[in-house]
CSV table of C-alpha atoms and ligand atoms in Angstrom, one decimal:
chain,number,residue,atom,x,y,z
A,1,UNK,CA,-109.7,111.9,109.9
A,2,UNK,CA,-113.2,111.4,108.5
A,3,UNK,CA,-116.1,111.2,110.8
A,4,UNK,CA,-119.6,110.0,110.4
A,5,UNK,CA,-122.8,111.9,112.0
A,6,UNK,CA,-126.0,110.2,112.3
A,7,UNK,CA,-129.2,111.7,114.0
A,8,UNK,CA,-131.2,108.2,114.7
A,9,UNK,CA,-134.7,107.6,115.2
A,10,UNK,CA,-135.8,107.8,111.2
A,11,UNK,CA,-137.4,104.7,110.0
A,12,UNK,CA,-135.3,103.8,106.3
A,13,UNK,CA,-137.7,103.9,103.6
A,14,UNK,CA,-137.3,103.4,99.7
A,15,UNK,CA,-135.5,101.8,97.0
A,16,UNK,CA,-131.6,101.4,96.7
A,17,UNK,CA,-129.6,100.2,94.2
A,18,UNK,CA,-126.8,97.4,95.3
A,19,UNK,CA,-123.4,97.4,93.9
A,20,UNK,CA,-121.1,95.0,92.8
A,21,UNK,CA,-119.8,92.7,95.9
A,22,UNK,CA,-115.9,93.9,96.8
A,23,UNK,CA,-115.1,90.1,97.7
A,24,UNK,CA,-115.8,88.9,94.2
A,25,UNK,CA,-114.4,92.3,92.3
A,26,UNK,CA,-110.4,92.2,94.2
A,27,UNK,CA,-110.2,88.2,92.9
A,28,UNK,CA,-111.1,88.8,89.9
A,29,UNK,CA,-109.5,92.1,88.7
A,30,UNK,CA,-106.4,89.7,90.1
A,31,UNK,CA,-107.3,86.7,86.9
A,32,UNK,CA,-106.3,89.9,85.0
A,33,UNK,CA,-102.7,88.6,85.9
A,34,UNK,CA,-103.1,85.0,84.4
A,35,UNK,CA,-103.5,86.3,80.8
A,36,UNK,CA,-102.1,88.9,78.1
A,37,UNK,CA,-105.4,89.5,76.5
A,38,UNK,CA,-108.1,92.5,78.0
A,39,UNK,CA,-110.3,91.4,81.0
A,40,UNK,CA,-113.0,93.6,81.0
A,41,UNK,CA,-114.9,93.8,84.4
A,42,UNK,CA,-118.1,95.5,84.6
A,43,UNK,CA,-120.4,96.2,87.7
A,44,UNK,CA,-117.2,97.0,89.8
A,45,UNK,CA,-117.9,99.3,93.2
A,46,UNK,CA,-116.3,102.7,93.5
A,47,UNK,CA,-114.4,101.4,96.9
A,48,UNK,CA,-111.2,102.0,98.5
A,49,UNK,CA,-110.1,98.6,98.1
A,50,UNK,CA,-111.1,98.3,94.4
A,51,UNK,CA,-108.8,101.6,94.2
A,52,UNK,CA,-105.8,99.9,96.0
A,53,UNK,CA,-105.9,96.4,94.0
A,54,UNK,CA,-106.1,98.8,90.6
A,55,UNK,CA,-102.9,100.3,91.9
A,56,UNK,CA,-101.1,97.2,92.9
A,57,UNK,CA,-102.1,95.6,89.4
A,58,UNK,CA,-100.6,99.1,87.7
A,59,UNK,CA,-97.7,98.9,89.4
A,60,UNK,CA,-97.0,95.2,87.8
A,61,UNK,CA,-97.4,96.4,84.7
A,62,UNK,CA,-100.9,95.5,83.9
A,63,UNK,CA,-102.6,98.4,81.9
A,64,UNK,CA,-106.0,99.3,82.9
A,65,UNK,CA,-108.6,101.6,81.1
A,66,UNK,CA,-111.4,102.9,83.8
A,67,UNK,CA,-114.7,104.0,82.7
A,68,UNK,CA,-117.7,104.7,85.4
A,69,UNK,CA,-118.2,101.3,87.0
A,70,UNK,CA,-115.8,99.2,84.7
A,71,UNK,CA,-112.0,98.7,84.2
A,72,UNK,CA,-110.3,96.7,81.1
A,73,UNK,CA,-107.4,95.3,82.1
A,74,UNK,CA,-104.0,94.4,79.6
A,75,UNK,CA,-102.0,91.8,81.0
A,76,UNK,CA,-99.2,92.0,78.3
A,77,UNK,CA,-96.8,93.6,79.9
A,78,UNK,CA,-96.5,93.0,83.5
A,79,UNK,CA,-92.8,92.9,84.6
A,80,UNK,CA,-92.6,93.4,88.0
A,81,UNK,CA,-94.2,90.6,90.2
A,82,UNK,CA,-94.7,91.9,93.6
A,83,UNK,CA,-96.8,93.3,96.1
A,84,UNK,CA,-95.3,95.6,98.8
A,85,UNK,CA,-96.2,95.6,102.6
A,86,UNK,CA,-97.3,99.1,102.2
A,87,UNK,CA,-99.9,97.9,99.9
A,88,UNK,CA,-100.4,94.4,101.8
A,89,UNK,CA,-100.9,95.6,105.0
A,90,UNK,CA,-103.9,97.9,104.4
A,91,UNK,CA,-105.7,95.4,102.0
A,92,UNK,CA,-105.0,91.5,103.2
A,93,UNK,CA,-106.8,90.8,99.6
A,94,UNK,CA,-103.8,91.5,97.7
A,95,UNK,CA,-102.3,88.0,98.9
A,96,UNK,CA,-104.7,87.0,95.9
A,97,UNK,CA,-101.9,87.9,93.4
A,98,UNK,CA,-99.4,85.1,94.7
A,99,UNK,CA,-101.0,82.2,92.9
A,100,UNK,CA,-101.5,83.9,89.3
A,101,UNK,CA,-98.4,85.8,89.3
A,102,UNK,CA,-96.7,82.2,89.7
A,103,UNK,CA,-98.9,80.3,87.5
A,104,UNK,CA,-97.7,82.6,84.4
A,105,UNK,CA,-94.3,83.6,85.5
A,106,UNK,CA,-92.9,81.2,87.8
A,107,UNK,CA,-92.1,84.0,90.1
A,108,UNK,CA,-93.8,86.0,92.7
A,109,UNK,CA,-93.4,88.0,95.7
A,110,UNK,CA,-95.6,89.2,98.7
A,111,UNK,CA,-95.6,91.0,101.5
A,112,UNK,CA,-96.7,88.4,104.7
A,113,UNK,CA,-100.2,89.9,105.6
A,114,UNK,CA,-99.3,90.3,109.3
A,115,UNK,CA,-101.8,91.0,112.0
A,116,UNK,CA,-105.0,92.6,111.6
A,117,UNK,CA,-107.8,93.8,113.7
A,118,UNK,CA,-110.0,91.2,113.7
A,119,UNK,CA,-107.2,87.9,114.5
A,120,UNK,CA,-104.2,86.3,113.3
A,121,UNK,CA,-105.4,85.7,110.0
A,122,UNK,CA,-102.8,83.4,108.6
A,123,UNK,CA,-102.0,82.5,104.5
A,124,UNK,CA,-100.3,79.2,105.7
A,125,UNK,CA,-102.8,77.2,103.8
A,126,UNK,CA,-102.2,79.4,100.1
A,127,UNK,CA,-98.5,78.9,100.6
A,128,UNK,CA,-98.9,75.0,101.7
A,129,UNK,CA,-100.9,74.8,98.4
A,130,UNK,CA,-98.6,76.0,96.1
A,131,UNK,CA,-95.8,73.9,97.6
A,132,UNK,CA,-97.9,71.4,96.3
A,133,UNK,CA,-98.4,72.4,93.3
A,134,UNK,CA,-94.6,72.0,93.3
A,135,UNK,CA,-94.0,75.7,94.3
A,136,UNK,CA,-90.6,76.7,96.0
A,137,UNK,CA,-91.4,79.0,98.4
A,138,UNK,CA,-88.5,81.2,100.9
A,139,UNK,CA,-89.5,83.3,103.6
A,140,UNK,CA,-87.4,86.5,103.4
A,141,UNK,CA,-87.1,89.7,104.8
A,142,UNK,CA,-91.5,89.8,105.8
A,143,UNK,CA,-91.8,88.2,101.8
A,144,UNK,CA,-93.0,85.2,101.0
A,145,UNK,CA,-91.1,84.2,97.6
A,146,UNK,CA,-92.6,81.3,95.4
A,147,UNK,CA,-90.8,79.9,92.3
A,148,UNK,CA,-91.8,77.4,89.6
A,149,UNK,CA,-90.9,76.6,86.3
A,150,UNK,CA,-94.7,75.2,85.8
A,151,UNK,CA,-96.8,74.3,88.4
A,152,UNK,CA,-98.1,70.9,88.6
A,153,UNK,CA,-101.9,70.0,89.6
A,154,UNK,CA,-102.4,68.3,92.7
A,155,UNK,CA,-104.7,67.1,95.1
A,156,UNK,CA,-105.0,69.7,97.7
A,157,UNK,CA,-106.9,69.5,101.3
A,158,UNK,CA,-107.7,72.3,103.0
A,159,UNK,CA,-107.7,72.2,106.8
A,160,UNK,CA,-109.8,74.9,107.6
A,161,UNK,CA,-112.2,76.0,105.2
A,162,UNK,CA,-110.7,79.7,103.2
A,163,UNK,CA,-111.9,81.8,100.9
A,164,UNK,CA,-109.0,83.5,99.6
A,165,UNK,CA,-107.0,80.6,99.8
A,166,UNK,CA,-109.4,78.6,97.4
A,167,UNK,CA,-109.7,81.5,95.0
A,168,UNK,CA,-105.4,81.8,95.0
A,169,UNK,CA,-105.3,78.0,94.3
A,170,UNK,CA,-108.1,78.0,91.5
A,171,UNK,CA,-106.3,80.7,89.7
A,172,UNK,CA,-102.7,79.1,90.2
A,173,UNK,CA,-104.9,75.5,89.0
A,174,UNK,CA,-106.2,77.5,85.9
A,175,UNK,CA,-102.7,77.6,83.9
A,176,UNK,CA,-100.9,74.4,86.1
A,177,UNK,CA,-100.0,71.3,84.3
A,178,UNK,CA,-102.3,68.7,84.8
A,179,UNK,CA,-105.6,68.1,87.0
A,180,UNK,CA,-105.6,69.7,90.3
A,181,UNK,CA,-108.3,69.3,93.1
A,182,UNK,CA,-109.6,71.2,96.2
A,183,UNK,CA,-110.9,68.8,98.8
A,184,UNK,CA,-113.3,71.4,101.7
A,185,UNK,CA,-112.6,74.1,99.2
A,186,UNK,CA,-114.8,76.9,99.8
A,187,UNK,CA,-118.5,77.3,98.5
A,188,UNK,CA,-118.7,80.8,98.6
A,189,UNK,CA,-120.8,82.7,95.6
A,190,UNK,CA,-117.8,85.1,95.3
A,191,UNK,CA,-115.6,81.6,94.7
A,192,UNK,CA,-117.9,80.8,91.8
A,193,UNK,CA,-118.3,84.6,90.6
A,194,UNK,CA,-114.6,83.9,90.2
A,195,UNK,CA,-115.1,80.5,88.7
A,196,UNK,CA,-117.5,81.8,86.2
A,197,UNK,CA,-115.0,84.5,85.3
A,198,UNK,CA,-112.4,82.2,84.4
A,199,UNK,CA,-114.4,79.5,82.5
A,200,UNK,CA,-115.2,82.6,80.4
A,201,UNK,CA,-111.2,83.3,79.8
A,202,UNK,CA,-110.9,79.5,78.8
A,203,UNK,CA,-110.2,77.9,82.1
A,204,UNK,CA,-111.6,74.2,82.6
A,205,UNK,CA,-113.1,73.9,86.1
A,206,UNK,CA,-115.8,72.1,87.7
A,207,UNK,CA,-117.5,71.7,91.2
A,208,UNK,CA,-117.1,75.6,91.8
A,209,UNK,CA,-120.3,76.2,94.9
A,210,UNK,CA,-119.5,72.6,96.4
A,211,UNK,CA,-116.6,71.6,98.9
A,212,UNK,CA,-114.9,69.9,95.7
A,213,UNK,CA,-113.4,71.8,93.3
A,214,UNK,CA,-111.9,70.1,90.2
A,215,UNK,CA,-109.8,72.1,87.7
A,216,UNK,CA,-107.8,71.3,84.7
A,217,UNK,CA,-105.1,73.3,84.0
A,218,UNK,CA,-105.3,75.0,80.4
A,219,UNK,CA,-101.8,76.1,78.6
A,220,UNK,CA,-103.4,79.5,78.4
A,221,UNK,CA,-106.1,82.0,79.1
A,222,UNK,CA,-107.8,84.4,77.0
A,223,UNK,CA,-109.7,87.5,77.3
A,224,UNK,CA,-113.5,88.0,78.6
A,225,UNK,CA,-115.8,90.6,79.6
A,226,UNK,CA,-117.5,89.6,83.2
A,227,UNK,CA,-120.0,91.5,85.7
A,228,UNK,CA,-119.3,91.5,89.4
A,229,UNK,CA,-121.9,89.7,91.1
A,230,UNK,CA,-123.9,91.8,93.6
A,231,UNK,CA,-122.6,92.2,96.9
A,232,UNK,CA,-125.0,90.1,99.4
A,233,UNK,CA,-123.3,91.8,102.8
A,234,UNK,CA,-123.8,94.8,101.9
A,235,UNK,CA,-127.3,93.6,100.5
A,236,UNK,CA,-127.7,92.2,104.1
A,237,UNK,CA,-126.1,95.3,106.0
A,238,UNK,CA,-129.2,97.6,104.5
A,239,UNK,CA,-132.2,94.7,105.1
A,240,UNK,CA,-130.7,95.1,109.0
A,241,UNK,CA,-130.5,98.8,109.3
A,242,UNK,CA,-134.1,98.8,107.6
A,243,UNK,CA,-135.1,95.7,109.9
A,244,UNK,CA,-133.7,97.2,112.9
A,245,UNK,CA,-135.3,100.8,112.5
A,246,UNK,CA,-138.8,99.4,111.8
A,247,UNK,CA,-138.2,100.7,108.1
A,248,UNK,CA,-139.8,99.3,104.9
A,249,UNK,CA,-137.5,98.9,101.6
A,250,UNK,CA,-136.7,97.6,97.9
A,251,UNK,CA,-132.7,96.7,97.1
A,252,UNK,CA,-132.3,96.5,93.7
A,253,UNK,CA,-130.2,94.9,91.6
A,254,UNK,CA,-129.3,91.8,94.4
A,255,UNK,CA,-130.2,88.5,94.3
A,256,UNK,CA,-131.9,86.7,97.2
A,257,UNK,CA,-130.2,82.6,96.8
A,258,UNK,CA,-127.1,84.0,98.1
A,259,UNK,CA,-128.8,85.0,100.9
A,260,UNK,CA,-130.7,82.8,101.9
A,261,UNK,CA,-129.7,82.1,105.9
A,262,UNK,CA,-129.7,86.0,106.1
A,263,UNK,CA,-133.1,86.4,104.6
A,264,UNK,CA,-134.1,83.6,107.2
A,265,UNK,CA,-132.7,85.3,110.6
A,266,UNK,CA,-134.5,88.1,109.3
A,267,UNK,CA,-137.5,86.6,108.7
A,268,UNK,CA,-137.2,85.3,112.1
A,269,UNK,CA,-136.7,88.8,113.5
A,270,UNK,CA,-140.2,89.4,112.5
A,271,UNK,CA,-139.6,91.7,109.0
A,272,UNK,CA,-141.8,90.3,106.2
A,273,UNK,CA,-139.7,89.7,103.1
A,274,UNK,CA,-140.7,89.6,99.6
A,275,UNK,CA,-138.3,88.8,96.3
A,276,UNK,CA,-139.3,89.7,92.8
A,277,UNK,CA,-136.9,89.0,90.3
A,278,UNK,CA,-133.3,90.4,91.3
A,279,UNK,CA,-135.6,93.0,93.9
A,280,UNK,CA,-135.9,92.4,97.4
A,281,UNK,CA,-138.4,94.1,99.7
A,282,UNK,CA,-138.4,94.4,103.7
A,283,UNK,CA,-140.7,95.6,105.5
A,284,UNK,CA,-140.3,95.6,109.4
A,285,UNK,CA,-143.8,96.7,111.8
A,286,UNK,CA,-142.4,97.5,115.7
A,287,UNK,CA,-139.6,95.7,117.4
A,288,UNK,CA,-137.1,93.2,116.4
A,289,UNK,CA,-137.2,90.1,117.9
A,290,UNK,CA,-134.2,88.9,118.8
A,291,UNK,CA,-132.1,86.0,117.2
A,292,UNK,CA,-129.6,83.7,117.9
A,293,UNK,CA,-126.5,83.6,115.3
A,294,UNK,CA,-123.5,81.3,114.6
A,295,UNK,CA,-121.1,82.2,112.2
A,296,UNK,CA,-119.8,79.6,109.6
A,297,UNK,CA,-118.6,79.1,106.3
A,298,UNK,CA,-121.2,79.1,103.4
A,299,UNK,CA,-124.1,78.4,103.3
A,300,UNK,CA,-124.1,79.1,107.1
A,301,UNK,CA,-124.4,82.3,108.3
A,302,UNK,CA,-121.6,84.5,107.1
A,303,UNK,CA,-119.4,86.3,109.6
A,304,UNK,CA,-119.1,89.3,107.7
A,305,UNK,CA,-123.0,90.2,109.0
A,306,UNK,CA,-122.2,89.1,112.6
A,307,UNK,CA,-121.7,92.7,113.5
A,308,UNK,CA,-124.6,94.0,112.3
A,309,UNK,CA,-127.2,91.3,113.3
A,310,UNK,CA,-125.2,92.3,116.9
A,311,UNK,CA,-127.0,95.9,116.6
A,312,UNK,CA,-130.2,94.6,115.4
A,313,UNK,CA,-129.9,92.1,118.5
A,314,UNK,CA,-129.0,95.7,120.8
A,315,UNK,CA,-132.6,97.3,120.3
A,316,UNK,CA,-134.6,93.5,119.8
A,317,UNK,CA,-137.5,91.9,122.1
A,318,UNK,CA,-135.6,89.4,124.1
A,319,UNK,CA,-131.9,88.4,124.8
A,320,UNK,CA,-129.6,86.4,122.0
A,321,UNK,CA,-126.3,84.8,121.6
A,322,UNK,CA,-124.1,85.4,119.0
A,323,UNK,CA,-121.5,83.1,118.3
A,324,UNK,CA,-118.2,84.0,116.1
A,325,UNK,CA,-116.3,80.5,114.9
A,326,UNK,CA,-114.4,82.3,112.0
A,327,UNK,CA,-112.4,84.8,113.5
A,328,UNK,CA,-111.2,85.0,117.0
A,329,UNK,CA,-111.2,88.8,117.7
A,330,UNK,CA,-114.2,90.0,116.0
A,331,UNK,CA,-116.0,91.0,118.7
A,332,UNK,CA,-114.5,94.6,119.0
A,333,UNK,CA,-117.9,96.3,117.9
A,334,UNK,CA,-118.7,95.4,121.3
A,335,UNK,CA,-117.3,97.6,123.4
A,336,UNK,CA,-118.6,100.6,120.9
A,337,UNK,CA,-121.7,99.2,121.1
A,338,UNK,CA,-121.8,99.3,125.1
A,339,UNK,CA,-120.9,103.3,124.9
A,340,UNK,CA,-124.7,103.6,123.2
A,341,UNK,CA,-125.9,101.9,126.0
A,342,UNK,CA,-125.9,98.3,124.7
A,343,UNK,CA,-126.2,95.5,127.1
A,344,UNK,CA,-124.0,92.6,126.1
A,345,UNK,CA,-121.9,89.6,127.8
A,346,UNK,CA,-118.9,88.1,126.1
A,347,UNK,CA,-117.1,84.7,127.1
A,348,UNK,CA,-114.9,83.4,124.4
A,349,UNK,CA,-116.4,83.5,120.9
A,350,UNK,CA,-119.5,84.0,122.7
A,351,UNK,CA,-121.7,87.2,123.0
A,352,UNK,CA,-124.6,87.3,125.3
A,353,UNK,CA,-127.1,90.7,123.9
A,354,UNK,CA,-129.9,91.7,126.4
A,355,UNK,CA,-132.3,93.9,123.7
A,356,UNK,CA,-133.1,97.2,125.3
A,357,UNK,CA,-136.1,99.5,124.2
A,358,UNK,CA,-133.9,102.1,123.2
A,359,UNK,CA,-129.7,103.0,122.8
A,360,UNK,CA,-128.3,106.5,123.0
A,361,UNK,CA,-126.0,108.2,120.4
A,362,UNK,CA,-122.6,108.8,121.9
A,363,UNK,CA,-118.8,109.1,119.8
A,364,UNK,CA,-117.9,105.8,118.9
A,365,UNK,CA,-114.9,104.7,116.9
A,366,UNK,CA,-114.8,102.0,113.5
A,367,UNK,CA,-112.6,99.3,114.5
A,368,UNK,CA,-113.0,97.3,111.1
A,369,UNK,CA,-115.0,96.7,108.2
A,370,UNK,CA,-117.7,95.3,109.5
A,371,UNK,CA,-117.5,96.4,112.8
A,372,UNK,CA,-118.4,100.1,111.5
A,373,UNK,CA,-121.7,98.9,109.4
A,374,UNK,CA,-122.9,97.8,112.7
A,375,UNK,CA,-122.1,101.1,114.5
A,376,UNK,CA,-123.4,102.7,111.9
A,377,UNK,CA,-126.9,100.5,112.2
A,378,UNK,CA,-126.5,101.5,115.6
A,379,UNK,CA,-126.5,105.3,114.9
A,380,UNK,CA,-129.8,104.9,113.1
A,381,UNK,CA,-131.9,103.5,115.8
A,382,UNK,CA,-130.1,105.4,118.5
A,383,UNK,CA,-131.9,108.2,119.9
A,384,UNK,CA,-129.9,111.9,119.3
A,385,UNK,CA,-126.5,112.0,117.8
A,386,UNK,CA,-124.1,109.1,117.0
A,387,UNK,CA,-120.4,109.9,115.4
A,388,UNK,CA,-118.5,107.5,114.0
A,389,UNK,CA,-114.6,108.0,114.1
A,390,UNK,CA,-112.1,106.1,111.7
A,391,UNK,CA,-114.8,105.6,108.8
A,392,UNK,CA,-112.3,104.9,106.6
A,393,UNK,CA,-112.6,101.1,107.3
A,394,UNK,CA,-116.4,101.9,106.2
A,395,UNK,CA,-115.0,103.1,102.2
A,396,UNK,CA,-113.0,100.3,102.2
A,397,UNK,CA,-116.1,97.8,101.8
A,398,UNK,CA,-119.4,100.2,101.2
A,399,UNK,CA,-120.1,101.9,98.2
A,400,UNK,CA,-120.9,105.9,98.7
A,401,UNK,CA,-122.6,104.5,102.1
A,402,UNK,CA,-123.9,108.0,103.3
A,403,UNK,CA,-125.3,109.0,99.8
A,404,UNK,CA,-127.2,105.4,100.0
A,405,UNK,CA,-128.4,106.3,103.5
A,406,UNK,CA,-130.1,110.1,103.0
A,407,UNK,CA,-131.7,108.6,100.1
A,408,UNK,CA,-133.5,106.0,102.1
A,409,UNK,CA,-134.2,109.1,104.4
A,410,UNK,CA,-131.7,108.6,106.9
A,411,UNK,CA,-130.0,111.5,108.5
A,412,UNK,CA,-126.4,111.5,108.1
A,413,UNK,CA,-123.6,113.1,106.9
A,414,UNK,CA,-119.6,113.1,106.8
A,415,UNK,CA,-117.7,115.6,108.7
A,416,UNK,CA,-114.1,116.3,107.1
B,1,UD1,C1,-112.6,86.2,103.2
B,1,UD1,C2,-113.4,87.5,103.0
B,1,UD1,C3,-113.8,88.1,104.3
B,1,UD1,C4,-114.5,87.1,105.1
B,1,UD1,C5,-113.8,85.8,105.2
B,1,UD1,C6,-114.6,84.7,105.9
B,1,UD1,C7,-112.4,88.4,100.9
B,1,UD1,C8,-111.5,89.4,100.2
B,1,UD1,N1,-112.5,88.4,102.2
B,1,UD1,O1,-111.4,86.5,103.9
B,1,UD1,O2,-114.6,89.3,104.1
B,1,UD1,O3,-114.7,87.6,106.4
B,1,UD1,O4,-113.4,85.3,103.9
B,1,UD1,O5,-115.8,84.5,105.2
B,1,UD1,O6,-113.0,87.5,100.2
B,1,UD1,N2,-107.0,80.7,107.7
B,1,UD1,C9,-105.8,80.0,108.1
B,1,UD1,N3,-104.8,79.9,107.2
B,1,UD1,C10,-104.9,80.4,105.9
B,1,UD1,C11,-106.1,81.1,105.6
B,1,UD1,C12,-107.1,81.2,106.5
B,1,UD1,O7,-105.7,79.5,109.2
B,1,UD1,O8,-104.0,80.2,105.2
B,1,UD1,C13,-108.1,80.9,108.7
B,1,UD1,C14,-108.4,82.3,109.1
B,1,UD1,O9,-107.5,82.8,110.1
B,1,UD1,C15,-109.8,82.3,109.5
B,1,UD1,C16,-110.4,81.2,108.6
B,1,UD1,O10,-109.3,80.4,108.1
B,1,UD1,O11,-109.9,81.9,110.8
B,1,UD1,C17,-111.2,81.7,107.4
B,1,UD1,O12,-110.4,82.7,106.7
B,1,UD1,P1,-110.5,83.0,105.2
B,1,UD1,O13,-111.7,82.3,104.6
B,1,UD1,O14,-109.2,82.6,104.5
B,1,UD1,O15,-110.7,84.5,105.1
B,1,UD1,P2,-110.2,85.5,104.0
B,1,UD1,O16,-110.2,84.7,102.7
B,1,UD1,O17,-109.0,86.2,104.4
């Protein structure tokens, strides 16, 4: 197994380029299901999980043609309309097939996610929304097995606010008969990266960025050429490794308004943040301070950067509390973190972090995604050696991570 090692103590300093965001690129190469036409995607990151929703799309039949950074997608042939728990169970974004696969076919079958590091996770809420949409759905054998001759649009409440879920329904909306609505739909940019995406193939929806989401079903899609929007957590996850190390850089090719609370807790950290254009520049003097964070859905503070503003808070002036209300068990950084020498308290979805002057590299191991961007923001303020275990969590999400690193002067490298 892959291993990370990170000498800490180097200040990150200089410009790097951000790619395009995973969490807009696996729902989108997905719309490639709701027509025959080519869906060119460009801007697409060289990630595991890009790799495994290529091959899950291949294996229905849809024909893909890969150049560096873009795939164009043929949707003319797909026979085979399901996604295996092999497949499933390492990437919980493949669920994202079950609405388009129905929409055009009538038939589709998924593997049930099942449990994951970071909490139960459910999919009640795609599955409750398709059976709206006059979906017949069985639970077989770990499958979930929807039918319909032709969905029908319908006005659709979401309990809890989900991403996936909203992008399954918008895509299953796009070809449905009739009007269909998404009351607390979520605002996410990736929702309306995906939005955009399909308006471009002919889709007819409107709202896309506010709780409402209004779409119009179309009798068919066309083909489109889209860019994948730029990926603001891992825009974030370099601003805190630069913030926490007392590091000054430029991220290119990002865009600060879908950043905004981020850029905020940063600013409140003490870093001094300037945005030309799609160019943002940090620059951090001495300590962090530290900062309180609770996690919510957009435009709140997004859980996927709770982990890492948990380092920054590790090594800050003053003591913060960090509060998780979007996943239950995502607080397994924590115990990594404590191995460094990392002072922190949880109750419940609450973690308590005492800032210390320094932490010390020890062997840590990646729990999840996330989880491992902070240990590896860790590593880099640490003082002597930090390895990472299990960093294949870190490919899944993070675009050549290491390469990114040693060219903002960090010291790190992989260990095979
Ligand atoms: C997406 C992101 C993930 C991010 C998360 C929250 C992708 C590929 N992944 O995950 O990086 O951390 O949003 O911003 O975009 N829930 C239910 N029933 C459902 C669906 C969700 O109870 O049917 C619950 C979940 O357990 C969780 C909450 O709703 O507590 C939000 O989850 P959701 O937004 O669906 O997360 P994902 O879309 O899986």
């Amino acid at each position: 197994m892959q291993k990370l090692a990170i000498q800490g103590g180097i200040p990150l300093r200089g410009e790097v380029r951000i790619s395009g965001a995973k969490n807009a690129a696996l729902p989108i190469m997905c719309a490639s299901l709701l027509t025959s036409d080519v869906l060119r995607l460009t801007n697409l990151p060289d990630l595991h999980d890009v790799g495994t929703m290529h091959k899950l799309l291949q294996q229905m039949g849809v024909a893909a043609e890969s150049a560096t950074g873009e795939i164009a997608f043929r949707g003319d042939k797909v026979d085979h309309w399901e996604a295996p728990y092999d497949l499933v169970k390492t990437m919980r974004a493949a669920i994202l097939v079950l609405g388009p696969l129905v929409a055009r076919f009538g038939d589709a079958k998924v593997s049930l996610p099942g449990g994951c590091a970071i909490g139960s996770r459910p999919v009640d809420l795609h599955i409750k929304g398709l059976q709206a949409m006059g979906a017949e759905i069985a639970i077989e054998h770990g499958y979930i097995h929807a039918k319909a001759k032709r969905l029908k649009g319908a006005r659709i409440f979401f309990d809890i606010v989900s991403v996936t879920g909203t992008e399954n329904l918008m895509m299953a909306a796009a070809l449905a008969d009739g009007v269909t609505v998404l009351e607390n739909a979520a605002r996410e940019p990736e929702v309306v990266d995906l939005a955009n995406c399909l308006r471009a193939m002919g889709a007819r929806i409107a709202g896309d960025g506010t709780d409402t989401i209004t779409i119009a079903g179309v009798e068919k899609l066309h083909g489109a050429t889209h860019r994948i929007m730029p990926d603001r957590i891992e825009s974030g996850t370099f601003l805190v490794a630069a913030a926490a190390t007392g590091g000054s850089i430029t991220l290119r090719e990002t865009r600060a308004d879908i950043l905004e609370t981020v850029l905020e807790k940063l600013a409140e950290a003490g870093a001094q943040i300037k945005v030309t254009g799609d160019a943002i520049r940090l620059e951090m003097s001495g300590r962090p301070k530290a900062v309180n964070v609770r996690t919510a859905p957009h435009p709140a503070f997004p859980t996927d950067m709770q982990a890492q503003f948990m380092a920054l808070n590790c090594i800050a002036d003053g003591s913060a509390m960090v509060v998780e209300t979007i996943f239950e068990n995502r607080f397994m950084h924590v115990q990594e973190l404590r191995r460094l020498g990392a002072q922190i308290d949880v109750e419940g979805n609450t973690a308590v972090v005492r800032g210390m002057s320094h932490l010390d590299g020890a062997t840590v191991m990646a729990t999840d995604l996330r989880a491992s961007a902070c240990l590896v923001i860790a590593g880099l303020v640490a003082q002597g050696e930090t390895v990472i275990d299990r960093i294949y969590h870190l490919d899944r999400g993070y675009e050549h991570i290491e390469s990114k690193l040693s060219q903002l002067g960090a010291n790190i490298r992989r260990l095979k």
